[in-house]
Tab-separated table of C-alpha atoms in Angstrom:
chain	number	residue	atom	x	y	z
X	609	UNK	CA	89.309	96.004	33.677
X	610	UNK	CA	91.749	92.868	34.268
X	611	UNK	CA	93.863	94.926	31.834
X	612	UNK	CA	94.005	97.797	33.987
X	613	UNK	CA	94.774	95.931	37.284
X	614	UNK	CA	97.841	94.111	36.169
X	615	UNK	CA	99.009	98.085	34.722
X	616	UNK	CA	98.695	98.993	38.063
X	617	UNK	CA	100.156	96.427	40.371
X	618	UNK	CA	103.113	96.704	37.827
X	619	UNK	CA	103.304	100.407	37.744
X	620	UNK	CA	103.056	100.026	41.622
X	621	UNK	CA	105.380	97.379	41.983
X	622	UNK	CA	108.032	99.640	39.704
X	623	UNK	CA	107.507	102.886	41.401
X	624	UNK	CA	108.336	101.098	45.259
X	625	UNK	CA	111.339	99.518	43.665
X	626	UNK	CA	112.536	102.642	42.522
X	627	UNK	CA	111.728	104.895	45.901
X	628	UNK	CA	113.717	102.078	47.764
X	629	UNK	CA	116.688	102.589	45.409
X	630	UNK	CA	116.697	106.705	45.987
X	631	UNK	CA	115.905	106.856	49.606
X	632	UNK	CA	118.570	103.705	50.389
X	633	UNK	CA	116.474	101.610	52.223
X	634	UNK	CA	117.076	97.980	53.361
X	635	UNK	CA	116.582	95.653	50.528
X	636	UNK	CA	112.610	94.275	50.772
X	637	UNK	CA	111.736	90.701	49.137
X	638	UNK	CA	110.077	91.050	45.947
X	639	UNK	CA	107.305	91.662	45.382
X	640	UNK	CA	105.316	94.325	47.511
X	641	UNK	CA	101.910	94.109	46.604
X	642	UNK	CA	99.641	97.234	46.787
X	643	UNK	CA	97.470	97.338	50.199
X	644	UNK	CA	98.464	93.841	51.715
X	645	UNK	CA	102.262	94.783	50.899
X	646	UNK	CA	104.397	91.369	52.322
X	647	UNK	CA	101.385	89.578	54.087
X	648	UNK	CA	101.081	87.353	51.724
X	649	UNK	CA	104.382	85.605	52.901
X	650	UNK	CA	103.185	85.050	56.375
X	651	UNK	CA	102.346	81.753	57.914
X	652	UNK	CA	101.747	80.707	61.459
X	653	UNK	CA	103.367	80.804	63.425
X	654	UNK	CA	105.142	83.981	62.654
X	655	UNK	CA	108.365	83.222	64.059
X	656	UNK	CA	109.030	80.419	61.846
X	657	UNK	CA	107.752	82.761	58.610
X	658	UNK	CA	110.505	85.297	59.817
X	659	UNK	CA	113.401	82.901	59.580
X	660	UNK	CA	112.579	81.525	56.414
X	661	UNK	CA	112.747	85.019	54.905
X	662	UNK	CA	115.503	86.529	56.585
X	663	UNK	CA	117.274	82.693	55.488
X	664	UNK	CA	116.322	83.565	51.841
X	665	UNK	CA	116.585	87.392	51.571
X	666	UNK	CA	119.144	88.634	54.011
X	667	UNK	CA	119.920	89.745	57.855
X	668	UNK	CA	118.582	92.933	57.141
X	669	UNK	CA	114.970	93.055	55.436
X	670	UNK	CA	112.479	96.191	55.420
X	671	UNK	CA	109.039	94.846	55.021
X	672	UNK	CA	105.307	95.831	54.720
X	673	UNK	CA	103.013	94.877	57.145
X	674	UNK	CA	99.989	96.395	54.917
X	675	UNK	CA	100.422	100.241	55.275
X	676	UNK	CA	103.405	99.419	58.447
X	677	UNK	CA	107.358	99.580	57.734
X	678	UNK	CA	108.724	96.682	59.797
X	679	UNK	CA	112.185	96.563	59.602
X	680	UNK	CA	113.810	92.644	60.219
X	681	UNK	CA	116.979	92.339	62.109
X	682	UNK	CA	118.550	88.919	62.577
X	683	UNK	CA	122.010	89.925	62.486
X	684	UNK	CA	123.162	90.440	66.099
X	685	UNK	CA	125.849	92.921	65.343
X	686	UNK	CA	122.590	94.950	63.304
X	687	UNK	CA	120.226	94.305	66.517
X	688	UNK	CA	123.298	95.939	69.222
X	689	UNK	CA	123.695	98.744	66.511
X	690	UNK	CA	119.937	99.358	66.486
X	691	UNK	CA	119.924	98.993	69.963
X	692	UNK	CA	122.884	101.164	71.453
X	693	UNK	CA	123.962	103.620	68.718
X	694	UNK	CA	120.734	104.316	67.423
X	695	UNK	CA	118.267	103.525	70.228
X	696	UNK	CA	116.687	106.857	70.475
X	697	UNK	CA	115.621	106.062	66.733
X	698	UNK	CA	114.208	102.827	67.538
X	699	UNK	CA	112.771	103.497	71.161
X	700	UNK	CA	109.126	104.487	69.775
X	701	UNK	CA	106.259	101.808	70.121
X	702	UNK	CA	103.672	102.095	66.885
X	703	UNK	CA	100.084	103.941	67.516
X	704	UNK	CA	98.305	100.489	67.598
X	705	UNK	CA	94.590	100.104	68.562
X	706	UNK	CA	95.464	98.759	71.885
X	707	UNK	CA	97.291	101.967	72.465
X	708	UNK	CA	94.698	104.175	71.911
X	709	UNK	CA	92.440	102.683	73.970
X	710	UNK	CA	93.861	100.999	76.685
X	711	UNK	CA	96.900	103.277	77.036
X	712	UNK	CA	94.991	106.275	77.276
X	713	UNK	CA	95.523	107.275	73.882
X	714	UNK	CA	99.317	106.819	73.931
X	715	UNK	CA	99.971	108.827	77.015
X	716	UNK	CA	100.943	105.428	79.432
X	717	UNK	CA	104.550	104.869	80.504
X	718	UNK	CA	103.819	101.329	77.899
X	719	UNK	CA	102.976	103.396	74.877
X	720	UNK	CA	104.545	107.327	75.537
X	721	UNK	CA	106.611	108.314	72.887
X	722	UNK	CA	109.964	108.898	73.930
X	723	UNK	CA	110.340	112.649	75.810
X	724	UNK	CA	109.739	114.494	78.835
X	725	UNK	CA	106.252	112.757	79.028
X	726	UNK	CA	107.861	109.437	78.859
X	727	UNK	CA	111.191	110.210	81.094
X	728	UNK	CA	108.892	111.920	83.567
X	729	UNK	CA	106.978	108.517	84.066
X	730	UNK	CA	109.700	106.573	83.793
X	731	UNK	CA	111.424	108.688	86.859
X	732	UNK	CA	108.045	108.483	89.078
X	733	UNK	CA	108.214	104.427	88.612
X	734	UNK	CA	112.026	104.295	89.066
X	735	UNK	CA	112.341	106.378	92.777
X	736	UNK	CA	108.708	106.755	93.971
X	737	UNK	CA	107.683	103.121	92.763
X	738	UNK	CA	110.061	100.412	92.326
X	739	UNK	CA	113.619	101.655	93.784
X	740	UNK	CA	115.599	99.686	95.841
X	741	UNK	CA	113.770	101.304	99.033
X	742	UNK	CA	110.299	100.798	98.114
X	743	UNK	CA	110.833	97.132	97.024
X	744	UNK	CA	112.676	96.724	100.612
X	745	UNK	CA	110.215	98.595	102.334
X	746	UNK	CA	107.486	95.847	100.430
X	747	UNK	CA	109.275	92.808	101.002
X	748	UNK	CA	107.004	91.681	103.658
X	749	UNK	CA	104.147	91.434	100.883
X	750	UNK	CA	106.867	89.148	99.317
X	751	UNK	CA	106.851	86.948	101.633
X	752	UNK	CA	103.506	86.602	102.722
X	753	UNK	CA	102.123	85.654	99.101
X	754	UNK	CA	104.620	82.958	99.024
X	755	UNK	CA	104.350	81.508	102.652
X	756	UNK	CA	100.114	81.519	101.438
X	757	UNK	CA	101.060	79.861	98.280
X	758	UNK	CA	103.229	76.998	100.408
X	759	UNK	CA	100.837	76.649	102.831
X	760	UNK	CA	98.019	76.162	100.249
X	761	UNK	CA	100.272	73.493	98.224
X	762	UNK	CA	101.132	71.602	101.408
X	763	UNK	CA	97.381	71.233	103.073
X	764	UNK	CA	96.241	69.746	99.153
X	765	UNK	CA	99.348	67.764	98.787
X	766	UNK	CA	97.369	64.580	99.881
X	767	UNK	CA	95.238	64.360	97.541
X	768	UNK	CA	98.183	63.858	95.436
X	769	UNK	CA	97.221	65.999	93.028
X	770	UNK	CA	98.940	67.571	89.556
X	771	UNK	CA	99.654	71.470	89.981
X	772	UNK	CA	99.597	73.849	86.970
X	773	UNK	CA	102.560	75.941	87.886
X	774	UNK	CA	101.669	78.562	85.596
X	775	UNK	CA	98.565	79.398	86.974
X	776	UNK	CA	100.040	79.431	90.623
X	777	UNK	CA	102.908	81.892	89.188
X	778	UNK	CA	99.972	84.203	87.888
X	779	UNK	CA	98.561	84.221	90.641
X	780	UNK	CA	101.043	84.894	93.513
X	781	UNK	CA	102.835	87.465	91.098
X	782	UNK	CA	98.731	88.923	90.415
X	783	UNK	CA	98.487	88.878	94.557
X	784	UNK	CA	102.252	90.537	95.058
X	785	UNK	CA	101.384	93.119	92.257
X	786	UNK	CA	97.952	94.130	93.489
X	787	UNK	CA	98.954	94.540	97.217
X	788	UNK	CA	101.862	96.408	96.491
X	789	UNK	CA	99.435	98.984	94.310
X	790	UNK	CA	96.325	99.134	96.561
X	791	UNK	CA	96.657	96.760	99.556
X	792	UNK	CA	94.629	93.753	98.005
X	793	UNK	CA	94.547	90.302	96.805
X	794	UNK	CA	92.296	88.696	94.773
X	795	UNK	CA	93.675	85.104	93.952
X	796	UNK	CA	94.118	81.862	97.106
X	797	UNK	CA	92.933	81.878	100.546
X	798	UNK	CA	91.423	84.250	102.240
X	799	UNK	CA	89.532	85.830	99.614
X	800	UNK	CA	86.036	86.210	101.566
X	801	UNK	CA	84.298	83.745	98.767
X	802	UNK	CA	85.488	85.470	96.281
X	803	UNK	CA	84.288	88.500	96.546
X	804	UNK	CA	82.228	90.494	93.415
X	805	UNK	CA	85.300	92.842	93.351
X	806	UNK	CA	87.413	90.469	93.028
X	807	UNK	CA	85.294	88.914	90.419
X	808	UNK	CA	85.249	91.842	88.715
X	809	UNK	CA	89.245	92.130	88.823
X	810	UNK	CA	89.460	88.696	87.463
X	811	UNK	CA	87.360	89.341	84.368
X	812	UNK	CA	89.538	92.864	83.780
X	813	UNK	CA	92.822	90.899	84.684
X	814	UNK	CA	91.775	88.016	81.999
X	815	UNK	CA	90.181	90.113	79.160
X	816	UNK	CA	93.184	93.026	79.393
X	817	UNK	CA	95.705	89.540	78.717
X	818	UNK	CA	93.219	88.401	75.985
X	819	UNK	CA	92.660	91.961	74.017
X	820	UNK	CA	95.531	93.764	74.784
X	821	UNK	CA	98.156	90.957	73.070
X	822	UNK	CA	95.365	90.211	70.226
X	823	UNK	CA	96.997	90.817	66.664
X	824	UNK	CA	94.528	93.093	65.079
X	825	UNK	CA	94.676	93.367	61.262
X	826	UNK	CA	93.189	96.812	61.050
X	827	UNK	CA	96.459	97.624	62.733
X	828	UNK	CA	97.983	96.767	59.235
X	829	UNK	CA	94.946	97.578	56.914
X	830	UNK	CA	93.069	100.823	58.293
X	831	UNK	CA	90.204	99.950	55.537
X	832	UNK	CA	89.542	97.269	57.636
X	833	UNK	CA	89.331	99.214	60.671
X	834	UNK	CA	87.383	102.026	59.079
X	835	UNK	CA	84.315	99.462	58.347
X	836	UNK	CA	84.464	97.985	61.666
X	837	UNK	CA	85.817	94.663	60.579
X	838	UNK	CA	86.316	92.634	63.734
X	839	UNK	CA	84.664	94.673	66.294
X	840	UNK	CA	88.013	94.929	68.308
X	841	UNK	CA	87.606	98.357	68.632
X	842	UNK	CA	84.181	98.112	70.466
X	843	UNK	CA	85.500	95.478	72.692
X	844	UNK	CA	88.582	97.659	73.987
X	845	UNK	CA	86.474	100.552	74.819
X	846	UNK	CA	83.956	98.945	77.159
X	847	UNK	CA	87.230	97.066	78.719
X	848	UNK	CA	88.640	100.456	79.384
X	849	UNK	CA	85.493	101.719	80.487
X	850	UNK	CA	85.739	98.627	83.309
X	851	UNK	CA	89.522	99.162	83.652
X	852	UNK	CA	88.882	103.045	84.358
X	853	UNK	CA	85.221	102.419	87.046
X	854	UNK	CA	87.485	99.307	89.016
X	855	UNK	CA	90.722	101.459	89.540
X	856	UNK	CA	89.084	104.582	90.211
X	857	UNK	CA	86.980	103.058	93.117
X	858	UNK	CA	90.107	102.078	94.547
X	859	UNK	CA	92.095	105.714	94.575
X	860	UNK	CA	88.583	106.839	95.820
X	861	UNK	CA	88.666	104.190	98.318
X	862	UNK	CA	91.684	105.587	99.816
X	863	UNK	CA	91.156	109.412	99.013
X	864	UNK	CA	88.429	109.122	101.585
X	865	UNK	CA	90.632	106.934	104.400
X	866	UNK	CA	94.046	109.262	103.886
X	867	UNK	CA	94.712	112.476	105.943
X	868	UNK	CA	98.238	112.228	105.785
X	869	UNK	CA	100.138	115.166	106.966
X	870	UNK	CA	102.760	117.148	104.788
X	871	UNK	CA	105.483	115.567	106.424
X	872	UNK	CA	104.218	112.178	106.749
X	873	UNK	CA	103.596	112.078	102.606
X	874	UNK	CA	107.296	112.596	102.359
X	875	UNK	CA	108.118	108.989	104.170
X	876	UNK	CA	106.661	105.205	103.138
X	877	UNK	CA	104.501	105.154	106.158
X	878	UNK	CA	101.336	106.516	106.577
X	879	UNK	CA	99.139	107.939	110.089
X	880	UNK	CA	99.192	104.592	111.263
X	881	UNK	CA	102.428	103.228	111.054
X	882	UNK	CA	101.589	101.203	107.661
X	883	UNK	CA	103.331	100.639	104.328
X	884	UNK	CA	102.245	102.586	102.076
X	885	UNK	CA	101.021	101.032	98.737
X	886	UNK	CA	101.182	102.764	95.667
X	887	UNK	CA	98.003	104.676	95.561
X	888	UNK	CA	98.680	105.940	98.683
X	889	UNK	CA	102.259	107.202	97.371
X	890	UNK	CA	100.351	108.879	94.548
X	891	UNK	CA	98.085	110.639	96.357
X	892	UNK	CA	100.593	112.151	98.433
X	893	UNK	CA	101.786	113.328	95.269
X	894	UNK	CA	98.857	114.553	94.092
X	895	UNK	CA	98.931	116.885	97.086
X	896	UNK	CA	102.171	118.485	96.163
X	897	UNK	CA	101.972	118.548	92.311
X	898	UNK	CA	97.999	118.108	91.651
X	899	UNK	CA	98.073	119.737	87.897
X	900	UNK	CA	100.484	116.822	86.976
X	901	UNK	CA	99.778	113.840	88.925
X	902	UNK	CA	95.967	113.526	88.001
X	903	UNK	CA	93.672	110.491	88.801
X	904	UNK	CA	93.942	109.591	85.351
X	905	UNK	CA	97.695	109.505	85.659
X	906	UNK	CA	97.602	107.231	89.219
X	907	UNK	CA	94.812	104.637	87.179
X	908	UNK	CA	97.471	104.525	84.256
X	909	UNK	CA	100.592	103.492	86.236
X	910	UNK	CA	98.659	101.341	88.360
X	911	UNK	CA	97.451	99.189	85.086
X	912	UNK	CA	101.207	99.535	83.433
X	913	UNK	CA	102.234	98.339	86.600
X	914	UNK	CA	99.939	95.128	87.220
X	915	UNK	CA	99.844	93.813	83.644
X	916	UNK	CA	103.586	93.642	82.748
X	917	UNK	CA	105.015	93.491	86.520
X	918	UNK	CA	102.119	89.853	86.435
X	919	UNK	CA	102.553	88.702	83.025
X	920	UNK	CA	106.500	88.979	83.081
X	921	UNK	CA	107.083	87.673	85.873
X	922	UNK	CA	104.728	84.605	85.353
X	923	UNK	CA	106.086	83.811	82.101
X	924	UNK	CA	109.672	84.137	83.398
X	925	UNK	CA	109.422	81.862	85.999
X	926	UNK	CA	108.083	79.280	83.719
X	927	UNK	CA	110.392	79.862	80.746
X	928	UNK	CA	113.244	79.550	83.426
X	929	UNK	CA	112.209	76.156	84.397
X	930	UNK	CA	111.425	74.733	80.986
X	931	UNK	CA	114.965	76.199	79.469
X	932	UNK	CA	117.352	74.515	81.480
X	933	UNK	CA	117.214	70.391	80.885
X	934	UNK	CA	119.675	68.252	82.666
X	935	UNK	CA	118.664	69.556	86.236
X	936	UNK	CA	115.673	68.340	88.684
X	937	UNK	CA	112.897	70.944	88.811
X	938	UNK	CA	113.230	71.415	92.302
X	939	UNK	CA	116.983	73.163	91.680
X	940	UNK	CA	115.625	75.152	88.487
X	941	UNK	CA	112.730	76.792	90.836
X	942	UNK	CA	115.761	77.575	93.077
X	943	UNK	CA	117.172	79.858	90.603
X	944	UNK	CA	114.123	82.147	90.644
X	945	UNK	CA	114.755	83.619	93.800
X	946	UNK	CA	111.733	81.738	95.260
X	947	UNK	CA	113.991	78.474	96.780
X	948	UNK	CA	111.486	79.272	100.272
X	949	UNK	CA	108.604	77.960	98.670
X	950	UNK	CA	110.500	75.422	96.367
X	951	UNK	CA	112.386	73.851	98.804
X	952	UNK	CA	109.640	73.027	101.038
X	953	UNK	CA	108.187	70.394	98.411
X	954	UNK	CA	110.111	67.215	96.199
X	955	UNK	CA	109.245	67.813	92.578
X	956	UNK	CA	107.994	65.687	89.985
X	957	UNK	CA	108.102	66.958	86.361
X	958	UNK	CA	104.708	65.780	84.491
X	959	UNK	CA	104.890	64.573	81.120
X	960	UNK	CA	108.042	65.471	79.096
X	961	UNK	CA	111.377	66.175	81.063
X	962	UNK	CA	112.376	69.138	78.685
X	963	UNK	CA	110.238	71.342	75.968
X	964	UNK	CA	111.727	72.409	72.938
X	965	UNK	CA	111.764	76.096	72.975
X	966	UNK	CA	112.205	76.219	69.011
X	967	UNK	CA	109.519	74.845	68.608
X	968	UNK	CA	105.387	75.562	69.469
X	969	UNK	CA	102.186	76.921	67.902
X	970	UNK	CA	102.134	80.994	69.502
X	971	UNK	CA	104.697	82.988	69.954
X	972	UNK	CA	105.279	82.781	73.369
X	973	UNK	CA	106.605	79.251	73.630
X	974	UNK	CA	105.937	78.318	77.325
X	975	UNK	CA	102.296	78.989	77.001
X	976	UNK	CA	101.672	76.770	74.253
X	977	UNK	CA	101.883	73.565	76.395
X	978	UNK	CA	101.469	73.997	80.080
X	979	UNK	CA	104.247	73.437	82.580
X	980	UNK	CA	102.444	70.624	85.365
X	981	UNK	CA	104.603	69.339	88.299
X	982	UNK	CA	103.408	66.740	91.189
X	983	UNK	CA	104.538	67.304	94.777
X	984	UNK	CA	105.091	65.995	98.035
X	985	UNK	CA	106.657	67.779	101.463
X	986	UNK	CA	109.988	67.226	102.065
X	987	UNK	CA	110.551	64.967	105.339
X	988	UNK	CA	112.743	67.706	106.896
X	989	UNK	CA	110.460	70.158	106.072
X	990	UNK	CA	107.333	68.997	107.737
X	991	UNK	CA	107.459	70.200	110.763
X	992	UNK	CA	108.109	73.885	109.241
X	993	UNK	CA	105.249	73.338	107.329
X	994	UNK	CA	102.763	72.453	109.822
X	995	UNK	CA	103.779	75.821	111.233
X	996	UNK	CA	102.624	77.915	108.363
């Protein structure tokens, strides 16, 4: 039996070898093991596993994530040639679990393949969603998340206490997002204590983060998948199932409140002289083109829309003020295009002045040690302040 084994890793081993060699692939490190392929090379964190075999085998490596091609680029004139002459090739995300379930089986603007499908959505977001008009037209929810955000900093700063930036990023950008889509917030003051919807859309908000970025190895080795190994699978479907029942109550929320007249859904203002938010946008679409802009459609752009517009932008802001040492934190928060709420407040970096960004335990470096500042008002600013 052992006999037969090491015949057929060998005769495996051989035959990949020589397919590489006809087909002219990228060279691959040696050896690729049957089912598990190059996993056996990985440690966390990945990053760091990555550079150690690009350092060894090349700038150009194809590899096998289990059953997945990945190909390795850590040559940057590879990456622009992957990226500009051959982007079309490359522009593809992989059918992953997550896909299938919360991208409504690979249909979202996230996980489309690239085509008409994908361009269409990518128009809609462009001009109906987030051009230069809309965003204008929207700026008021702008500023009204961060005057809420100052105001709520300034009436705790005497208890002198130690702020967690990166929560108060997630959740302006979570409040900006959300009231831009359908009119709402869910995070700070003024959320009628706390609300079960807003419960609810802090559970879906959390366990979309949590699932959603989750490496699943049944990605890599269906056998896994097939016997249920994990119970991932489970666990995406009854967040979708929330997902679908929150966001649909919403568009039905406002189904019910809109009689908007032809001319009217043409414009960013509805019967009452309002902003329109994005659901109401969509519905006046849905009006004109019902067959393509379906409910299913509106509850897919609206989750694109919130989960990478929040976790982007959070991140961002954070990785911005950690990357740049030599400079007070005040005048890196400047840089973000949010110097109204920064420069209310003096800023005191907690703990370590500057975080090495080679260096961390995930593979998003900012979240694996938490970005806390102290604060006090500014004595010109007080006045202002009281004001809020």
């Amino acid at each position: 039996m052992l006999l037969h084994l090491v015949l057929f890793v060998a005769l495996f081993i051989l035959t990949d070898h020589l397919i590489k060699k006809i087909r002219n692939l990228p060279p691959s490190p040696f050896p690729t093991l049957p089912i598990i392929g190059h996993l056996y090379l990985f440690k966390k964190p990945l990053h760091r596993s990555l550079s150690k075999i690009s350092s060894k085998y090349g700038p150009i490596l194809l590899l096998k994530f289990g059953s997945r091609s990945v190909l390795l680029v850590t040559s940057p004139s590879a990456a622009e040639e992957c990226l500009s002459k051959n982007d079309i090739v490359f522009a593809n995300r992989p059918h992953l679990l997550a896909g299938k379930h919360l991208g409504y089986n690979y249909t979202s603007l996230t996980w489309a393949p690239y085509g008409g499908h994908w361009r269409n959505l990518r128009k809609i977001s462009s001009l109906e969603i987030l051009s230069n008009n809309r965003l204008q037209t929207l700026s008021f929810v702008r500023m009204d998340e961060i005057r809420s955000v100052v105001r709520r900093l300034y009436q705790h700063d005497h208890q002198n206490e130690t702020v967690e930036m990166q929560s108060v990023f997630f959740e302006l950008t979570l409040n900006v997002m959300m009231r831009m889509i359908a009119g709402k917030r869910y995070y700070g003051e003024n959320v009628a204590e706390i609300t079960q919807e807003a419960k609810i859309f802090r559970e879906i908000v959390i366990e979309t983060l949590r699932l959603g970025g989750a490496s699943n190895i049944g990605d890599f080795l269906p056998l896994l998948r097939w016997v249920g190994f994990g119970g991932l699978e489970k666990r995406l479907m009854i967040l979708q199932q929330k997902r679908e029942r929150f966001m649909q109550n919403l568009v039905e929320e406002y189904r019910r409140g809109m009689e908007i007249s032809d001319k009217q859904s043409e414009n960013y203002v509805d019967g009452s002289g309002n902003k329109k938010n994005l659901i109401q946008v969509m519905l006046s679409l849905q009006k004109l083109e019902p067959e393509y802009y379906t409910d299913e459609s509106i509850r897919s752009l609206m989750l694109v829309l919130l989960i990478a517009g929040t976790d982007t932008s959070a991140g961002t802001m954070e990785w911005a003020i950690r990357s740049c040492p030599g400079e007070s934190l005040a005048m890196r928060m400047v840089g973000l295009a949010l110097g109204s709420l920064i420069q209310c407040f003096e800023w005191e970096r907690v703990g370590e002045d500057t975080v090495d960004m080679r260096e961390g335990t995930g593979l998003t470096m900012p979240k694996a040690q938490p970005l806390q500042a102290k604060y006090h008002p500014r004595p010109t600013m007080i006045k202002l302040l009281t004001q809020i």
